[in-house]
Short mmCIF file of C-alpha atoms in Angstrom, two decimals:
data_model
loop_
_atom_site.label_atom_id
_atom_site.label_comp_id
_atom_site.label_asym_id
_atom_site.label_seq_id
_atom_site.Cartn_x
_atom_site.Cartn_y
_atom_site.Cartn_z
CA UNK Y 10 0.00 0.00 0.00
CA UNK Y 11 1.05 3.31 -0.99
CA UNK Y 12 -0.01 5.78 1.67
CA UNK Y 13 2.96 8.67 1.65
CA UNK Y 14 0.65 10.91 -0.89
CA UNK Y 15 -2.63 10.26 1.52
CA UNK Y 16 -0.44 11.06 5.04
CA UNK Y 17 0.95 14.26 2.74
CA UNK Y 18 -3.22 15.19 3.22
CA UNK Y 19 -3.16 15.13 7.11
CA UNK Y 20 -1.73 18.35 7.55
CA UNK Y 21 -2.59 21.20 10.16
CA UNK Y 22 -3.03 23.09 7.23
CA UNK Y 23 -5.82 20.40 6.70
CA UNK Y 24 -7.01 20.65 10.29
CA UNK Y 25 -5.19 17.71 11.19
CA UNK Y 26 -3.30 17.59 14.10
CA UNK Y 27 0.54 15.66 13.96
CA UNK Y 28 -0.83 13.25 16.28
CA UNK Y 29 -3.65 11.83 13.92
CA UNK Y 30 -1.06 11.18 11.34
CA UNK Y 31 1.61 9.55 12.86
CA UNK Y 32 -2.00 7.07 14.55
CA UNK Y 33 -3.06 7.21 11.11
CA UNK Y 34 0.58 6.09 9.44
CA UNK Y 35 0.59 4.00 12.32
CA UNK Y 36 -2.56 2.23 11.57
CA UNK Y 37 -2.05 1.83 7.93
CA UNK Y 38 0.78 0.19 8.82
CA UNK Y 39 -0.66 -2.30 10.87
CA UNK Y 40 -3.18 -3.10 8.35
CA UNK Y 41 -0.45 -3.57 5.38
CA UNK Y 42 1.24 -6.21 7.42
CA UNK Y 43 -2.24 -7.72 7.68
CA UNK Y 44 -2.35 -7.84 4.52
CA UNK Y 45 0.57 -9.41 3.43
CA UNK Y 46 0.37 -11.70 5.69
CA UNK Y 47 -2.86 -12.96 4.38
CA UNK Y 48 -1.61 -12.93 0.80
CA UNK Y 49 -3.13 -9.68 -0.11
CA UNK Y 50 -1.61 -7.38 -2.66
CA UNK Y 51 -4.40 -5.13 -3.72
CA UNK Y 52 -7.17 -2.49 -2.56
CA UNK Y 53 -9.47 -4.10 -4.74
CA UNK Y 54 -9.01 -7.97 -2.83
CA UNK Y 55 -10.20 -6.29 0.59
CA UNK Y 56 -14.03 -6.86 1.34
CA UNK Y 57 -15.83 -7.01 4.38
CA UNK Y 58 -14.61 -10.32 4.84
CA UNK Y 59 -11.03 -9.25 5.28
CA UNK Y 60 -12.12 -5.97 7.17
CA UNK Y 61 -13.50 -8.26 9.82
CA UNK Y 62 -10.92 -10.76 9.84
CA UNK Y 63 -8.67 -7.29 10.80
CA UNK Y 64 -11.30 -6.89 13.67
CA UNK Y 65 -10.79 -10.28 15.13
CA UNK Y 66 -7.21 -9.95 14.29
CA UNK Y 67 -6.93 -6.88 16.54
CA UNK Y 68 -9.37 -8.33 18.90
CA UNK Y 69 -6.88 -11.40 19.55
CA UNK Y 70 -3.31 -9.38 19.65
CA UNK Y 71 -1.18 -8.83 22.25
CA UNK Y 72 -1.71 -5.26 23.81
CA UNK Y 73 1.55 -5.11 26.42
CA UNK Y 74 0.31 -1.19 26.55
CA UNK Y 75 -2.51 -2.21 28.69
CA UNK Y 76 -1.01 -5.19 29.79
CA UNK Y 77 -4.22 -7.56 28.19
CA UNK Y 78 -4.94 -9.37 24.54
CA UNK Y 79 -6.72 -7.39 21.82
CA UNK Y 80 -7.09 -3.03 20.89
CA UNK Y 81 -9.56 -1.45 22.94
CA UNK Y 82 -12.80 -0.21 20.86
CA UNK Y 83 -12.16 3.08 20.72
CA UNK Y 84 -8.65 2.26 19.17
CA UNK Y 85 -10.19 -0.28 16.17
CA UNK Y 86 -12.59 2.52 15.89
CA UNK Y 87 -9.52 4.86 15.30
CA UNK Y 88 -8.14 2.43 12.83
CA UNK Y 89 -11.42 1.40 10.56
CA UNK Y 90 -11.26 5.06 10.01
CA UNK Y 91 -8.05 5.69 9.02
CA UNK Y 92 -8.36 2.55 6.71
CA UNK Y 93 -12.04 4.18 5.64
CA UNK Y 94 -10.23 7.59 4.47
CA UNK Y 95 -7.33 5.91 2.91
CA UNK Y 96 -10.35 4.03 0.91
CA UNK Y 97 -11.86 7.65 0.22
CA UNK Y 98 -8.78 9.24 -0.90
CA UNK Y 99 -7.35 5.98 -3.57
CA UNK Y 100 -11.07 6.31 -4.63
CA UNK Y 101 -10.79 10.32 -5.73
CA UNK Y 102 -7.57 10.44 -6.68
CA UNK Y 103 -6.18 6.70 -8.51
CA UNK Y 104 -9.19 4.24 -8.84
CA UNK Y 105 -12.66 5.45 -8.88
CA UNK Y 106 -14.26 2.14 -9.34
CA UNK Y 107 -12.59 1.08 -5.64
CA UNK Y 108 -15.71 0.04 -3.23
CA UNK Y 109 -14.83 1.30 0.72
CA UNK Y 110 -15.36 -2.12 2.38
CA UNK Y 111 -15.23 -0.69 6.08
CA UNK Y 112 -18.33 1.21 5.05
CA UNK Y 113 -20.28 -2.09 4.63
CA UNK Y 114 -19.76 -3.19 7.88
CA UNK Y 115 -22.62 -4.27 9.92
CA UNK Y 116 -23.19 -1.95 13.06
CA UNK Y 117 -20.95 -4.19 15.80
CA UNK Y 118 -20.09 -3.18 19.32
CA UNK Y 119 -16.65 -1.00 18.63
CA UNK Y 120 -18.42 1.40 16.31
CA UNK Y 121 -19.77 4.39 18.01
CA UNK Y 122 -22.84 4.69 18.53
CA UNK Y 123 -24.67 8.12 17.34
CA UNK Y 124 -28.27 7.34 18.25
CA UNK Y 125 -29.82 10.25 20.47
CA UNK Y 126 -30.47 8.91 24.25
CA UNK Y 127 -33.22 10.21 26.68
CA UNK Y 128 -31.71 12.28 29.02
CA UNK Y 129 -33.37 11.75 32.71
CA UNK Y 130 -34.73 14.00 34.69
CA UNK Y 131 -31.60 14.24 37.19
CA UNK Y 132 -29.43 14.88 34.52
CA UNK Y 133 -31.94 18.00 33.17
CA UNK Y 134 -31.99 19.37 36.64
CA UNK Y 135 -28.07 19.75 36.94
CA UNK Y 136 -27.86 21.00 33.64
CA UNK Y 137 -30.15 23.50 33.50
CA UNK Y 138 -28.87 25.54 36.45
CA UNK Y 139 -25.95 25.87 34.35
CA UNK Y 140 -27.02 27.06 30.88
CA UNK Y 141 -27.28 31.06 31.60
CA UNK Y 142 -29.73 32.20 28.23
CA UNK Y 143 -32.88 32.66 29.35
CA UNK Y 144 -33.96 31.16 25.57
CA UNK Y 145 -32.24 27.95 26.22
CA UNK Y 146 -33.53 27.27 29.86
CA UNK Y 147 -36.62 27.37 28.46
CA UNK Y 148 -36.36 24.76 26.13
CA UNK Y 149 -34.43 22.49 27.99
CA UNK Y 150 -37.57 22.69 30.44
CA UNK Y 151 -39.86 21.09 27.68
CA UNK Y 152 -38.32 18.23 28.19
#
């Protein structure tokens, strides 16, 4: 995998911070070994077959960091996105016909969940002491 000319995008000129890249180069890199190790030379082999079998993979590795086995969520999480953009970018810029197989994935526990949650009311009465517009305590009291 060539990735120089996608981590060239990651700049703070891009709103990138030097920290995402060197996760991002970091991750790609962890993924490209995956790869080659399962005998896989090109974008166009991975499907959501291999994406997953990077899931488990990461699920099962040593993590001497945190002294346990396997990446914690929010790290695959980091990593199926950096492997999602680097899909994005080959996409626009070399190979238009290239399908983004992390986007296929089936909702699973590591992906973060966006779905709006009911607040309750103890949580509504600390917050609204501290929202000052007049406007806004209002409407958090329709709830």
């Amino acid at each position: 995998m060539e990735v120089e000319s996608f981590l060239s995008t990651l700049s703070p000129s891009n709103g990138y911070s030097a920290q995402t890249r060197t996760a991002y180069e970091s991750d790609l890199k962890l993924f490209a070994e995956f790869l080659l190790a399962q005998s896989i030379r090109r974008l166009t082999q991975v499907n959501t077959k291999v994406i997953t079998e990077f899931i488990d993979h990461m699920s099962g590795r040593p993590n001497p960091r945190f002294k346990r086995t396997g990446s914690v969520d929010a790290s695959i999480r980091r990593r199926l996105s950096a492997i999602s953009s680097y899909f994005d970018y080959t996409r626009a810029t070399t190979n238009p016909k290239l399908i983004n197989p992390v986007k296929s994935l089936p909702r699973r526990k590591w992906q973060m969940n966006c779905d709006p949650k009911p607040v309750d009311r103890l949580t509504l009465d600390l917050l609204i002491p501290g929202v000052s517009s007049l406007r806004d305590r209002f409407l958090f009291s329709l709830f």
